[in-house]
Short mmCIF file of C-alpha atoms in Angstrom, two decimals:
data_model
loop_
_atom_site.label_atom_id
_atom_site.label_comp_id
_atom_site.label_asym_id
_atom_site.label_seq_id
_atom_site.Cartn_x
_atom_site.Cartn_y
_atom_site.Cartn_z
CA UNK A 170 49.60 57.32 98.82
CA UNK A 171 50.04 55.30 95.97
CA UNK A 172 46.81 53.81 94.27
CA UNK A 173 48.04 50.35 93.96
CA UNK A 174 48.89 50.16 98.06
CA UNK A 175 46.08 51.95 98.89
CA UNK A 176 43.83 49.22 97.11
CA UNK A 177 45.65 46.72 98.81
CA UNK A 178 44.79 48.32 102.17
CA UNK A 179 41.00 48.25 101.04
CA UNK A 180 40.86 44.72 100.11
CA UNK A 181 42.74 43.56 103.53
CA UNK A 182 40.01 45.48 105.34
CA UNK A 183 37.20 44.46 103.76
CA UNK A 184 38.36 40.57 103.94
CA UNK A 185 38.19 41.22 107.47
CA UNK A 186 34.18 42.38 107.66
CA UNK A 187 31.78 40.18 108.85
CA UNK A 188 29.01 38.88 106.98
CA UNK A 189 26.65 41.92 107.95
CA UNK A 190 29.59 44.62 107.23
CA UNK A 191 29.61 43.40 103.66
CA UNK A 192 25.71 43.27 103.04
CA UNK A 193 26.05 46.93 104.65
CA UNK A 194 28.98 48.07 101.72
CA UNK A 195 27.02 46.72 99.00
CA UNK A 196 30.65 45.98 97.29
CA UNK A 197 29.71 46.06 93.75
CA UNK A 198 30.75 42.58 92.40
CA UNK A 199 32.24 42.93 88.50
CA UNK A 200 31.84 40.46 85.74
CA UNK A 201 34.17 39.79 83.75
CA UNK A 202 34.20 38.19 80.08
CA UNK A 203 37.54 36.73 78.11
CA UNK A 204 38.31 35.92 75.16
CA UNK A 205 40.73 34.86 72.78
CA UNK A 206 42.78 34.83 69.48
CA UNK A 207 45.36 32.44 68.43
CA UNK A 208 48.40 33.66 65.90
CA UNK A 209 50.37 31.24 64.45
CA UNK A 210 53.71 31.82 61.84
CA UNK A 211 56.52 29.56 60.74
CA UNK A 212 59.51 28.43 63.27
CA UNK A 213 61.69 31.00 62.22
CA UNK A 214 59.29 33.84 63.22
CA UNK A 215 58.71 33.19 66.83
CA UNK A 216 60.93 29.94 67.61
CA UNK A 217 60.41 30.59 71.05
CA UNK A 218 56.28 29.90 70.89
CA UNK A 219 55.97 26.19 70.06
CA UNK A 220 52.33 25.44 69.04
CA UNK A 221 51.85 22.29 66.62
CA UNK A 222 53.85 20.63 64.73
CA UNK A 223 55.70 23.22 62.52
CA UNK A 224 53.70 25.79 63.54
CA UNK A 225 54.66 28.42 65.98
CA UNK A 226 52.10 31.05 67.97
CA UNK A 227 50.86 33.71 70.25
CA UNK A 228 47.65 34.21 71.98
CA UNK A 229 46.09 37.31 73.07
CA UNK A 230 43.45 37.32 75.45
CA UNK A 231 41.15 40.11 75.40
CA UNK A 232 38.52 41.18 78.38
CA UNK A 233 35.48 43.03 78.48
CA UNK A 234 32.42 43.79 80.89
CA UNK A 235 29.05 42.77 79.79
CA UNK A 236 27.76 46.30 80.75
CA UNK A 237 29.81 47.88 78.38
CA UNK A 238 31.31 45.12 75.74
CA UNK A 239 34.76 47.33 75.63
CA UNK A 240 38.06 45.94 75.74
CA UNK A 241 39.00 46.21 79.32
CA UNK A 242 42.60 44.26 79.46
CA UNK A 243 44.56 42.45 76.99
CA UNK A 244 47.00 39.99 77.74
CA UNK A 245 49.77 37.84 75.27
CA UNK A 246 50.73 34.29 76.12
CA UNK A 247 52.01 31.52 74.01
CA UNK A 248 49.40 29.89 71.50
CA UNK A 249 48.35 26.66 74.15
CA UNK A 250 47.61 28.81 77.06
CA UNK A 251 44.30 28.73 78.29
CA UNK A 252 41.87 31.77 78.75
CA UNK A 253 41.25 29.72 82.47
CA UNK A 254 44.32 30.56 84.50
CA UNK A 255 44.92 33.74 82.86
CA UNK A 256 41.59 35.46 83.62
CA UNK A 257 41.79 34.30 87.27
CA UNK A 258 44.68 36.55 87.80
CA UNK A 259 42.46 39.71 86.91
CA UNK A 260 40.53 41.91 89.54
CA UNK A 261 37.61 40.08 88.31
CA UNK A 262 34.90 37.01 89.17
CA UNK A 263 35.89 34.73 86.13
CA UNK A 264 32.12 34.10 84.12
CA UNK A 265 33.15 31.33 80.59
CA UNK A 266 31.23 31.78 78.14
CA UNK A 267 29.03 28.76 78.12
CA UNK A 268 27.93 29.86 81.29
CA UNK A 269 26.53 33.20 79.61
CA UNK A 270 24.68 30.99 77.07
CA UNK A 271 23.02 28.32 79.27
CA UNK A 272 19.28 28.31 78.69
CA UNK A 273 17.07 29.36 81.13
CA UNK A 274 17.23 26.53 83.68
CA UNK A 275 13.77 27.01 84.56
CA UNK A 276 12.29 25.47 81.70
CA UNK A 277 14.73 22.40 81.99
CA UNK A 278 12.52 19.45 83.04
CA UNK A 279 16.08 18.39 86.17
CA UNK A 280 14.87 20.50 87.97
CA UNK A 281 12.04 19.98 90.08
CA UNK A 282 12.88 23.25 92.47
CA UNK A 283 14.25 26.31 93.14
CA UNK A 284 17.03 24.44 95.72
CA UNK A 285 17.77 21.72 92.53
CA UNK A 286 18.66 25.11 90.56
CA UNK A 287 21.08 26.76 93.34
CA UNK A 288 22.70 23.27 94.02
CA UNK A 289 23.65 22.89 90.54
CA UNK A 290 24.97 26.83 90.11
CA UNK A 291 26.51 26.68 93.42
CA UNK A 292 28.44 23.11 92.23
CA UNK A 293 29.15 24.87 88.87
CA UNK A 294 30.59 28.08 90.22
CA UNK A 295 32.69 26.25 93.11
CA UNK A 296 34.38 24.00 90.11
CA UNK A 297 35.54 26.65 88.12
CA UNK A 298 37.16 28.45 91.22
CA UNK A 299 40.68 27.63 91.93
CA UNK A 300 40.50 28.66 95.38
CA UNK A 301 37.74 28.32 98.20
CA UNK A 302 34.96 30.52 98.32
CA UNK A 303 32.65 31.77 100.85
CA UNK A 304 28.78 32.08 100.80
CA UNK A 305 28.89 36.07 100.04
CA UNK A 306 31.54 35.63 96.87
CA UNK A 307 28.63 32.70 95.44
CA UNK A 308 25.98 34.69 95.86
CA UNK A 309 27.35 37.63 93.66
CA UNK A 310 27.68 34.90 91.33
CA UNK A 311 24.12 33.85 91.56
CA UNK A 312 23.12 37.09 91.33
CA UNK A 313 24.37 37.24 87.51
CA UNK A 314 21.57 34.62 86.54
CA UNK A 315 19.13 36.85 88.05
CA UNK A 316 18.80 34.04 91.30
CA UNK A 317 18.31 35.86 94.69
CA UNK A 318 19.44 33.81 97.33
CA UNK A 319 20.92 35.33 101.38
CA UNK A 320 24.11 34.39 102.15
CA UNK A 321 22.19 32.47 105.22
CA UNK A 322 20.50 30.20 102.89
CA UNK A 323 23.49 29.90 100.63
CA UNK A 324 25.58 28.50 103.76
CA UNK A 325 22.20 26.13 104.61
CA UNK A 326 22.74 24.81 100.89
CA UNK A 327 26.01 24.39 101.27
CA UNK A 328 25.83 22.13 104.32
CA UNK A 329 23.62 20.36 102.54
CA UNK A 330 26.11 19.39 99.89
CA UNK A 331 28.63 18.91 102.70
CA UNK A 332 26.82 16.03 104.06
CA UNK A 333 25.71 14.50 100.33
CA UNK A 334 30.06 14.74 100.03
CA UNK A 335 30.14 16.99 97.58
CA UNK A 336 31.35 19.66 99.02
CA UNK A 337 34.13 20.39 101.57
CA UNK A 338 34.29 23.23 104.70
CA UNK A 339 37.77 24.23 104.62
CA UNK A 340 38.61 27.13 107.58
CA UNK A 341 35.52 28.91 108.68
CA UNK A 342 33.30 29.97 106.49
CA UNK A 343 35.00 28.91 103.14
CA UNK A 344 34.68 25.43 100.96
CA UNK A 345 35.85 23.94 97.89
CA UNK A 346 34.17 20.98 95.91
CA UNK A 347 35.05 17.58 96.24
CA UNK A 348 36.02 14.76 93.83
CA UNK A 349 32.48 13.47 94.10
CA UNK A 350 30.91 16.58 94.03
CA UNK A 351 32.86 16.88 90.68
CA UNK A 352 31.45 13.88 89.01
CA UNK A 353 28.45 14.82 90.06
CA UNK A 354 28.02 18.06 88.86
CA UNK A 355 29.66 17.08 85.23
CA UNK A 356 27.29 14.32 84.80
CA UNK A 357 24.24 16.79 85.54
CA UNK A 358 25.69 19.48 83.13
CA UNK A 359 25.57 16.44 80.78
CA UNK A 360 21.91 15.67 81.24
CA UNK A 361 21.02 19.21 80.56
CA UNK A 362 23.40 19.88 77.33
CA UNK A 363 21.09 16.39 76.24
CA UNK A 364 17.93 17.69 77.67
CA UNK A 365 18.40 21.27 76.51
CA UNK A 366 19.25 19.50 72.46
CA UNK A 367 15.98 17.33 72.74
CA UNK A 368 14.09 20.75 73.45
CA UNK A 369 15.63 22.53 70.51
CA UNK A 370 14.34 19.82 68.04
CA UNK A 371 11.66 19.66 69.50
CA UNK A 372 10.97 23.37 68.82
CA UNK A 373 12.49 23.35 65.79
CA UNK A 374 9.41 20.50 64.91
CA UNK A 375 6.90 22.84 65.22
CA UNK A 376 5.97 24.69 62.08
CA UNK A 377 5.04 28.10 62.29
CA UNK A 378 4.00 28.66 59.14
CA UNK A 379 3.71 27.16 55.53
CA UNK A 380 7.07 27.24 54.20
CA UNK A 381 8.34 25.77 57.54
CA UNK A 382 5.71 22.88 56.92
CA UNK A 383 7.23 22.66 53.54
CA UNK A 384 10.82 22.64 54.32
CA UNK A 385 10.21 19.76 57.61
CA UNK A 386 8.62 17.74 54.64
CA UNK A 387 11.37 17.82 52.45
CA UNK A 388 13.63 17.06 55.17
CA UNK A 389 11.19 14.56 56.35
CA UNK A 390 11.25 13.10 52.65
CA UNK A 391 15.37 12.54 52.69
CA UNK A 392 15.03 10.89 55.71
CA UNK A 393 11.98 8.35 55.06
CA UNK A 394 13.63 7.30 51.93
CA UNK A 395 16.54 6.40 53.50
CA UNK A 396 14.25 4.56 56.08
CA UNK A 397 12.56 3.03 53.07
CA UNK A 398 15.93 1.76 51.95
CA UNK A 399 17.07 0.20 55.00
CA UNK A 400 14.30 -1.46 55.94
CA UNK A 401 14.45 -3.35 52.60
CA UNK A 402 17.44 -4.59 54.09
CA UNK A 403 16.71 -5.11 57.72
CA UNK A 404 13.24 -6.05 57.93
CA UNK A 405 11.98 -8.89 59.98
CA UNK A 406 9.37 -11.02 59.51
CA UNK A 407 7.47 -9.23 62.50
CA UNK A 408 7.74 -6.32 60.76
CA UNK A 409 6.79 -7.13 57.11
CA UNK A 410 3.28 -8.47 58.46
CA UNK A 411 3.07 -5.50 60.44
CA UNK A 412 2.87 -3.41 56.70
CA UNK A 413 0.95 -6.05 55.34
CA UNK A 414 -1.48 -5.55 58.29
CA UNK A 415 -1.61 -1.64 57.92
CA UNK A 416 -1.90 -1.78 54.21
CA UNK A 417 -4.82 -4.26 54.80
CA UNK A 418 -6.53 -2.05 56.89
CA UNK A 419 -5.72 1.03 54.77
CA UNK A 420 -8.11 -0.77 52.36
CA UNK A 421 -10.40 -1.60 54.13
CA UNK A 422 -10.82 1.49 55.27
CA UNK A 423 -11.62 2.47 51.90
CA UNK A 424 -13.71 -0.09 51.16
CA UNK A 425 -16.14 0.91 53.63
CA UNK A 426 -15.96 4.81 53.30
CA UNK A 427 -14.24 4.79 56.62
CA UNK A 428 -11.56 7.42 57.40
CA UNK A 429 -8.39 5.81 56.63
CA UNK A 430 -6.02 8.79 57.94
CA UNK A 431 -5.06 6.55 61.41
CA UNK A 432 -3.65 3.22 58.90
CA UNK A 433 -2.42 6.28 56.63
CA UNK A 434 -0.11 7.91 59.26
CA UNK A 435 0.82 4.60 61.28
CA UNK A 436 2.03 3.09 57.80
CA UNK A 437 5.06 5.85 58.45
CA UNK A 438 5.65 4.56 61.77
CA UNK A 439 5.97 0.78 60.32
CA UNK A 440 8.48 1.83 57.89
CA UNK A 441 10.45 3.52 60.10
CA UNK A 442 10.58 0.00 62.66
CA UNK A 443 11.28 -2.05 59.74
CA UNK A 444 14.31 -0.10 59.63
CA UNK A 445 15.18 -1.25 62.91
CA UNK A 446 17.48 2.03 63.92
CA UNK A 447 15.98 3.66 66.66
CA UNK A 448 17.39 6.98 66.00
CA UNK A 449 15.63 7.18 63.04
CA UNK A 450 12.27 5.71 64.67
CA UNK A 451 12.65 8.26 66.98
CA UNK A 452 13.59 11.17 64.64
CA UNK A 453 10.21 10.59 62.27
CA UNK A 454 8.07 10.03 65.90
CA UNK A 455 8.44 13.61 66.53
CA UNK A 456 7.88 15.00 63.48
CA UNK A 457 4.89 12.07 63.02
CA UNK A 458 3.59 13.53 66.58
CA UNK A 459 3.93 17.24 65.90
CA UNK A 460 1.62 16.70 62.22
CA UNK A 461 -1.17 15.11 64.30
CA UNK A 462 -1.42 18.24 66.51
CA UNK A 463 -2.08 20.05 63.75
CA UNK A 464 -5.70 21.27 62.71
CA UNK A 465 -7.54 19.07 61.03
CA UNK A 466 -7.18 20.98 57.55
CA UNK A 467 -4.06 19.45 57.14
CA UNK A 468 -5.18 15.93 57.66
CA UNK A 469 -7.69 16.84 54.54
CA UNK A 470 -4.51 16.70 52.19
CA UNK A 471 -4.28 12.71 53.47
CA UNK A 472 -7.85 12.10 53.30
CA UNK A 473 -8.69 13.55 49.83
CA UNK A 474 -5.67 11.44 48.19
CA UNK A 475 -6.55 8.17 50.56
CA UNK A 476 -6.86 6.07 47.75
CA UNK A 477 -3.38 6.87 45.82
CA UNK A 478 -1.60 6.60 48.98
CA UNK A 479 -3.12 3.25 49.90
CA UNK A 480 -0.95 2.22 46.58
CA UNK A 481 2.29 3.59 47.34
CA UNK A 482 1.90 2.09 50.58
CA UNK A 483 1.20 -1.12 48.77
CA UNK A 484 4.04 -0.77 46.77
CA UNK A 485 6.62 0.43 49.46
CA UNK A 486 5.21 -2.43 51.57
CA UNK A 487 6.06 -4.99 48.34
CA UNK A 488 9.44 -3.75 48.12
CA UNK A 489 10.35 -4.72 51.25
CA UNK A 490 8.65 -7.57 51.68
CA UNK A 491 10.89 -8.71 47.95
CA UNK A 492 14.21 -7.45 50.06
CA UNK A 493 14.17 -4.43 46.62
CA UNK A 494 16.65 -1.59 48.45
CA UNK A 495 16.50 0.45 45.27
CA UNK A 496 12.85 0.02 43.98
CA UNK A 497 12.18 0.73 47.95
CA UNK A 498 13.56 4.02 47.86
CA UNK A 499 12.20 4.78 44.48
CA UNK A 500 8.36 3.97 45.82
CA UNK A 501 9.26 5.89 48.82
CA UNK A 502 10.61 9.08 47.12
CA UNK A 503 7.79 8.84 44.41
CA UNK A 504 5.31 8.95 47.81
CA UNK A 505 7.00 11.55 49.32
CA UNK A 506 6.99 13.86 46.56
CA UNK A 507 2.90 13.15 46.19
CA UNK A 508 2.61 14.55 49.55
CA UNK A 509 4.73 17.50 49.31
CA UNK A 510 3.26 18.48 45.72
CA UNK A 511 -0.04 17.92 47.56
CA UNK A 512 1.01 20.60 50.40
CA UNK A 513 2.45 22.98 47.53
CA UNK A 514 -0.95 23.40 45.84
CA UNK A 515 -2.89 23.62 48.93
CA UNK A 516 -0.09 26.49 49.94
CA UNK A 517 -0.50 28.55 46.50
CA UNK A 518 -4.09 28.23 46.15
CA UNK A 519 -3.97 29.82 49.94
CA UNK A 520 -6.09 26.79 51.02
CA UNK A 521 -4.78 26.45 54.21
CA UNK A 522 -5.27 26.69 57.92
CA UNK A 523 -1.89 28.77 58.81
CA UNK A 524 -1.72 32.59 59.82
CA UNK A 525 1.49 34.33 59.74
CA UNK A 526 2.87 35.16 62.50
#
């Protein structure tokens, strides 16, 4: 009998199982990855593949299983056909890309359960399927990001999202996502993509050793200055006797013998809300926040130079109270490079608190 037909005949069959019947065959469930590459020539080359404009194309779309990375099928289209519709012809589940490089939804701060997890994958999965799916096709699909859910507690999810509306029972055992259950899902994928960016910089925050300290500083120092600058321009009244206040107590601090790191460190923050962008008061928050976890060896840099900061502060805090952009930025740079050159010496004369890892 011929292969094709034969296959045909197994498929038919095996649609037909029950639920049981199906656990019972194991059915191994195949992933699926696809790709693609865009050609493009001039009209008279392929005048039959409109692309853009003058240019004229092909697209082949190449396949491959994750077990093995091989090309497994390769198939030509013109250039503006998507790798979507194509790969949903194949013998395989259909897995994008971005799905194989989501980060581990665990970690992701959404979620306050297991179920919140499923939900979301089961929404996800159901979306990119043309077609309605039942509880046993999903949970292959779970399966690939290593969750373990029955096909019994896969169908009790699922009437949960039935009755929220965003899902839809269509026959017996099969659904398909609704309009709401759409929107729903996209705005969620949304929150994480933000969520899962605030955890990378927050990360990315966190020295791990010296020369990371170093290079966060100098990036730290390009974007102070331009803090520095702006708040020349934007700064309220509020805030210029906020500076004068810090600088004041900077002094003081001195004055007495007191340790004037606190007024130090909060003089940052003041610049940064004179500015009156809160991207930027956010952006030097975190790296603000992630120096004062550090030991307290690092903090010594601040200390031993207390009293020729307390003048740049004085003169930073001048220049913008005088509306001085440029001398702002000057004072500022000049302040920043202090602390860096400060860092450098304590990094070369191995003077510091940092083990590499």
């Amino acid at each position: 009998m011929d292969y094709k037909v034969l296959k045909q005949i197994f498929e038919l069959v095996v649609s037909k199982c029950n639920r049981a019947t199906r656990r019972t065959l194991k059915i191994p469930k195949e992933l699926l990855i696809v790709d693609s590459t865009t050609i493009t020539v001039g009209e008279t080359r392929l005048p039959w593949a409109v692309y853009h404009g003058e240019r004229y194309g092909v697209k082949l779309h190449v396949s491959c299983t994750p077990e093995t990375g091989m090309p497994l099928k390769v198939m030509e289209s013109t250039g503006l056909a998507h790798d979507g519709p194509l790969g949903e012809k194949g013998v395989f589940v259909l897995i994008q890309n971005d799905d194989l490089e989501n980060a581990d939804l665990i970690e992701m701060d959404l979620f306050s359960s297991k179920a919140d997890i499923v939900n979301y994958l089961l929404l996800r999965y159901l979306l990119k399927m043309k077609e309605p799916v039942g509880s046993w096709v999903l949970q292959g699909m779970l399966e690939h990001k290593n969750v373990t859910v029955s096909t019994a507690t896969i169908g009790r999810f699922l009437k949960s999202l039935d009755a929220k509306g965003y899902t839809e029972l269509v026959g017996a055992q099969v659904r398909v996502i609704t309009n709401r259950g759409v929107q729903y899902v996209n705005e969620l994928s949304e929150k994480l993509r933000r969520e899962k960016l605030q955890k990378r910089m927050m990360k990315a925050a966190q020295p791990q050793n010296p020369q990371e300290l170093l290079d966060i500083m100098s990036a730290r120092k390009v974007l102070e200055c331009e803090m520095a600058r702006l708040a020349a321009i934007r700064a309220k009244p509020a805030n210029i006797k906020a500076l004068e206040q810090t600088v004041e107590m900077h002094a003081m601090c001195l004055d007495n013998c007191d340790d004037s790191t606190a007024p130090a460190l909060d003089f940052h923050g003041k610049v940064a809300e004179a500015s009156n962008i809160r991207f930027l008061i956010a952006s030097l928050d975190i790296l603000m926040n992630e120096e004062l976890k550090l030991e307290p060896r690092f903090l010594e840099v601040t200390r031993e130079r207390a009293a020729e900061y307390a003048l740049h502060h004085k003169l930073i805090a001048d220049a913008i109270k005088n509306g001085d952009a440029v001398e702002e930025e000057n004072q500022m740079r000049i302040h920043m490079d202090a602390i860096i050159a400060a860092l450098e010496e304590r990094v070369k004369t191995r003077s510091f608190f940092y083990q590499e890892k």
